[in-house]
Tab-separated table of C-alpha atoms in Angstrom:
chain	number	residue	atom	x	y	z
A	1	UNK	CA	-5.471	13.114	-13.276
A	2	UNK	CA	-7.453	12.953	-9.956
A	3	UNK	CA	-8.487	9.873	-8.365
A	4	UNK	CA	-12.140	9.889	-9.940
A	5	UNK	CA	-10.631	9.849	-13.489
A	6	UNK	CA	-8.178	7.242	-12.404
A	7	UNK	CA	-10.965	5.142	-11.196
A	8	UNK	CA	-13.768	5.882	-13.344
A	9	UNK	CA	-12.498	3.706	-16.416
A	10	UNK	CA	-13.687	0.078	-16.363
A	11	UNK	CA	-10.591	-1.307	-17.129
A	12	UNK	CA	-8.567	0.389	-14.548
A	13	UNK	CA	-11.028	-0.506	-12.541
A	14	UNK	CA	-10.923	-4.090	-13.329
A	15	UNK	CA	-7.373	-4.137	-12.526
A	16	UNK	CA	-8.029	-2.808	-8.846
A	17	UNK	CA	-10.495	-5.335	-8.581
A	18	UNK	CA	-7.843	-7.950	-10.404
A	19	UNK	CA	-5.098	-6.702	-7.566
A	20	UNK	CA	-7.178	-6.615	-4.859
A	21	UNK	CA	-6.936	-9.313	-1.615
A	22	UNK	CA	-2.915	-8.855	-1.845
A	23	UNK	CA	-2.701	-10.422	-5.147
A	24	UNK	CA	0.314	-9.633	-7.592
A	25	UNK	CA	0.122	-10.090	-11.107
A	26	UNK	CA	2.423	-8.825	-13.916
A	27	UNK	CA	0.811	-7.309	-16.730
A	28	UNK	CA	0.882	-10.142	-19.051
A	29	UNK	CA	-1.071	-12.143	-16.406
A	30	UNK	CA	-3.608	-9.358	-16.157
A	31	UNK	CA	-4.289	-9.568	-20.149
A	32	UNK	CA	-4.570	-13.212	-19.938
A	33	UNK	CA	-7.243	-12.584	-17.283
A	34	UNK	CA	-8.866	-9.703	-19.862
A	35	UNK	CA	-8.092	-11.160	-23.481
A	36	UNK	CA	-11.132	-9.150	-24.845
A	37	UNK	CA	-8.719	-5.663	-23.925
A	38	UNK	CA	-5.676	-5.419	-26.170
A	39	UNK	CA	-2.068	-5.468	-24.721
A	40	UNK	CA	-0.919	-1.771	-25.290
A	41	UNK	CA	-3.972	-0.830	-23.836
A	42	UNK	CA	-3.304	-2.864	-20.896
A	43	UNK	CA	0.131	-1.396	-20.513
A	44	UNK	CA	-1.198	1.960	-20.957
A	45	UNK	CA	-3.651	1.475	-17.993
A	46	UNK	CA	-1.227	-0.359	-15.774
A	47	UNK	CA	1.285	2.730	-16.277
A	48	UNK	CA	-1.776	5.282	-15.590
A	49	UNK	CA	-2.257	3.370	-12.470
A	50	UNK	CA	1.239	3.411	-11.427
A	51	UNK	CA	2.073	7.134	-12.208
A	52	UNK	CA	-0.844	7.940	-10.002
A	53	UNK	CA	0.095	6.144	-6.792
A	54	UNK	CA	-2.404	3.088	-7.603
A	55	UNK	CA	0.151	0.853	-8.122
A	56	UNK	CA	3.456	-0.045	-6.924
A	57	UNK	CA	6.376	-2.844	-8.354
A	58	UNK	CA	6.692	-5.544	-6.005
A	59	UNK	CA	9.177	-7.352	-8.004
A	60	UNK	CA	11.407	-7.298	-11.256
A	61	UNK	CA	12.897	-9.660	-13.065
A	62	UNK	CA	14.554	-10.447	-16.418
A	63	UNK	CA	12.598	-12.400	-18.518
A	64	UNK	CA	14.128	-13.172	-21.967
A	65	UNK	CA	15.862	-9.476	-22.135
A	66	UNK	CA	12.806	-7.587	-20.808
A	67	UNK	CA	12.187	-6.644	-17.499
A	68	UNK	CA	9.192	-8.445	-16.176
A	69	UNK	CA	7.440	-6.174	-13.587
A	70	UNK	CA	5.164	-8.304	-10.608
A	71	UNK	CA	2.682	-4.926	-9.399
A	72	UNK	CA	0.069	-5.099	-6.434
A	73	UNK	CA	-2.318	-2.021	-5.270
A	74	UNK	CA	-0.662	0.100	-2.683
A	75	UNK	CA	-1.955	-0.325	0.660
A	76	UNK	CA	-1.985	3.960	0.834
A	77	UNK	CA	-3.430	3.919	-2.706
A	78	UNK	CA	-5.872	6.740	-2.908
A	79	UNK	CA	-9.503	6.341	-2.786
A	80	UNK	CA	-12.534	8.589	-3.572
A	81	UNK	CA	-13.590	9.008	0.088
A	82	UNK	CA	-16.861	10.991	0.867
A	83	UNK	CA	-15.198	14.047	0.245
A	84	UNK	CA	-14.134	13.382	-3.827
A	85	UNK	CA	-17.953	11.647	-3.899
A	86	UNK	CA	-20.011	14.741	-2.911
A	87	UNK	CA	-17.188	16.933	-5.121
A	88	UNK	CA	-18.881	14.829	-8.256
A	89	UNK	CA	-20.718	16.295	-10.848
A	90	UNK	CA	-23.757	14.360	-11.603
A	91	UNK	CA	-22.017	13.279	-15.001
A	92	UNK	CA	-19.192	12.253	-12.947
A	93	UNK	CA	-21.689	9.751	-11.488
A	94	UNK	CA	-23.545	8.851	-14.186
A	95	UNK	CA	-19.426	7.709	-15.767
A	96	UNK	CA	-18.864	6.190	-12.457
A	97	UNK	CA	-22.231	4.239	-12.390
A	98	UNK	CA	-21.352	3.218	-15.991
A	99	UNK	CA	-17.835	1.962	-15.301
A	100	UNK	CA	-19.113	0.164	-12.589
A	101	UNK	CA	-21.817	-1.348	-14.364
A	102	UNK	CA	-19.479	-2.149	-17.515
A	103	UNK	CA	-17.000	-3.935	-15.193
A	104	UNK	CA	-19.844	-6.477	-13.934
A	105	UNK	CA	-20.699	-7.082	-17.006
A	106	UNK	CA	-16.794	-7.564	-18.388
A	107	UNK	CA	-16.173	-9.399	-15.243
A	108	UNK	CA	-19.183	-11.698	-15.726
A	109	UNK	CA	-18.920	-12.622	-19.086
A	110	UNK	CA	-15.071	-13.537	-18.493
A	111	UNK	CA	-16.344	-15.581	-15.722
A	112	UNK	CA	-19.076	-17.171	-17.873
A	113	UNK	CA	-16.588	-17.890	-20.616
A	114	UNK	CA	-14.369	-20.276	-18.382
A	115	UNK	CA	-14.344	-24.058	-18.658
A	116	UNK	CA	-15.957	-25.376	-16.176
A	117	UNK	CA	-18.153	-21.721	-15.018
A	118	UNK	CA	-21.557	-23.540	-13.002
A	119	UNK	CA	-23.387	-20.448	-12.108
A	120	UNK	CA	-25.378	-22.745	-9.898
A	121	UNK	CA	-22.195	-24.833	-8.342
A	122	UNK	CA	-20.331	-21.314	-7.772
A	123	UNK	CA	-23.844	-19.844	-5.813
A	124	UNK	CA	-23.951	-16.846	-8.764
A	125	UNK	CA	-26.189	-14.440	-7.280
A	126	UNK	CA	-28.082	-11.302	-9.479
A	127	UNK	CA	-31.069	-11.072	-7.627
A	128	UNK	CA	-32.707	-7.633	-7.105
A	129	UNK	CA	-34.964	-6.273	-4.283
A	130	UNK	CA	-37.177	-2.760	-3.816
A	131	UNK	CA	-36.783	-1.985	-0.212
A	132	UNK	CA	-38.547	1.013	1.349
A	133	UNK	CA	-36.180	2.394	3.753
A	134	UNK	CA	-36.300	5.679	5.607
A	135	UNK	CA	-32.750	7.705	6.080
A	136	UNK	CA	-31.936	6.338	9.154
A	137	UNK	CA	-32.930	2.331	8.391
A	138	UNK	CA	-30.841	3.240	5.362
A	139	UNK	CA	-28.069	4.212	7.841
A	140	UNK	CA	-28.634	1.410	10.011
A	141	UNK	CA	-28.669	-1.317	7.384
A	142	UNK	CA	-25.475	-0.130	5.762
A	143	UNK	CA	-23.657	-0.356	9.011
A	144	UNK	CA	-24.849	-4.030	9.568
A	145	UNK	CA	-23.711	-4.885	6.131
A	146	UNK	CA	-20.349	-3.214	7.020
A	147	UNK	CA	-20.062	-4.634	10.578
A	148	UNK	CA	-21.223	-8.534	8.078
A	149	UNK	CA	-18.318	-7.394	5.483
A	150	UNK	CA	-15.905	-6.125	7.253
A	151	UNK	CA	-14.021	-8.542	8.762
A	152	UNK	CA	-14.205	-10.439	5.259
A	153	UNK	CA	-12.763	-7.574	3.305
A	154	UNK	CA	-9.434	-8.264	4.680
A	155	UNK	CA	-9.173	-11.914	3.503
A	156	UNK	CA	-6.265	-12.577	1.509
A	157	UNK	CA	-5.900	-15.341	-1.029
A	158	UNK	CA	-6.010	-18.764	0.799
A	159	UNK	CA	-6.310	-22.957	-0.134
A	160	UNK	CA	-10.225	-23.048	-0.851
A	161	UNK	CA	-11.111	-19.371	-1.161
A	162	UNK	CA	-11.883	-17.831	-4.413
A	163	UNK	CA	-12.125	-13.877	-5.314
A	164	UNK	CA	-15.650	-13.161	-5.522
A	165	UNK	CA	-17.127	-9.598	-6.402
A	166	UNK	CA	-20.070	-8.046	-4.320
A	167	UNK	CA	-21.307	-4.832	-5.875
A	168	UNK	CA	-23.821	-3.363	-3.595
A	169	UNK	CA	-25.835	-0.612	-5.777
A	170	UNK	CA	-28.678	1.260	-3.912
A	171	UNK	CA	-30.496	4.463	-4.775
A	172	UNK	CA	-33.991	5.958	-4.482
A	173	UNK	CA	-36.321	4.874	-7.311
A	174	UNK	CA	-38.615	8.000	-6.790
A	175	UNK	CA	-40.384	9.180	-4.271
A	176	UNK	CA	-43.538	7.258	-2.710
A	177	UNK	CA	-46.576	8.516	-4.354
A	178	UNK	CA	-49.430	9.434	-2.255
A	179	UNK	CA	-51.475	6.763	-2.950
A	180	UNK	CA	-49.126	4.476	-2.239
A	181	UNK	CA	-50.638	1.979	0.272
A	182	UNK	CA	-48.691	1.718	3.191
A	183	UNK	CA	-47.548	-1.889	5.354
């Protein structure tokens, strides 16, 4: 299985995002935190992601005659860099636009089911723009959100901080028409 398969199922990719910031959970923990996906499905993922270098055990330990496996993300897990994007079919990113999609959704509802979620109190943000951007203020406002994010991506769990998730999704709407009037 390559690493666009790996990555293009919501749940596995809810467990990336679950792992993420240095975090280590056992798989028990990461069914609490997804109740709506069953338990051998859980293991089943977790196990995909471990066979294929996702994963790695940080810890073991006994735990009423079981062993009781702690796993993080690698920190030389594999990605899909440029290269596996631009090797996508356009079904490929139609799945992977659809996993993404279905893991906002998962993720938000979980976090709307909480006691205590305040949308407000918690500044949830959904908000939508149209921008007209030409190739290179694309370029140029991607690298400013990168040079903003950055230094934030490497954050690890801390008193006061909470795991949020920023999902950036851009792509053309269609193409100006002609008689489009122009600011």
């Amino acid at each position: 299985m390559d690493t666009t398969d790996v990555l293009l199922h919501p749940v596995r990719l809810r467990v990336v995002h679950a792992l993420s910031g240095g975090r280590v959970l056992t798989t028990a923990q990461l069914s609490e935190r997804m109740p709506e996906v069953p338990k051998v499905t859980m293991y089943r993922h977790i196990a995909v992601l471990a066979e294929t270098g996702f994963l790695e055990v940080a810890s073991e330990q006994r735990v009423r005659g079981a062993v009781e496996r702690h796993y993080r993300l690698r920190q030389d897990r594999p990605v899909v860099d440029a290269d596996d994007a631009s090797a996508m079919t356009l079904e490929d990113h139609r799945r992977g636009f659809a996993s993404a999609v279905a893991v906002l959704i998962a993720e938000f509802n979980a976090y709307l089911d909480r006691d205590g979620a305040d949308p407000v109190a918690d500044a949830v943000s959904y908000r939508q723009a149209m921008l007209w951007l030409s190739p290179d203020e694309l370029s140029e406002m991607t690298a400013e959100l990168l040079a903003v994010l950055g230094p934030r991506l490497a954050n690890r769990p801390a008193p006061g901080r909470v795991p949020y998730l920023l999902s950036p999704i851009h792509f053309p709407i269609g193409p100006p028409s002609p008689d489009e009037p122009r600011l």
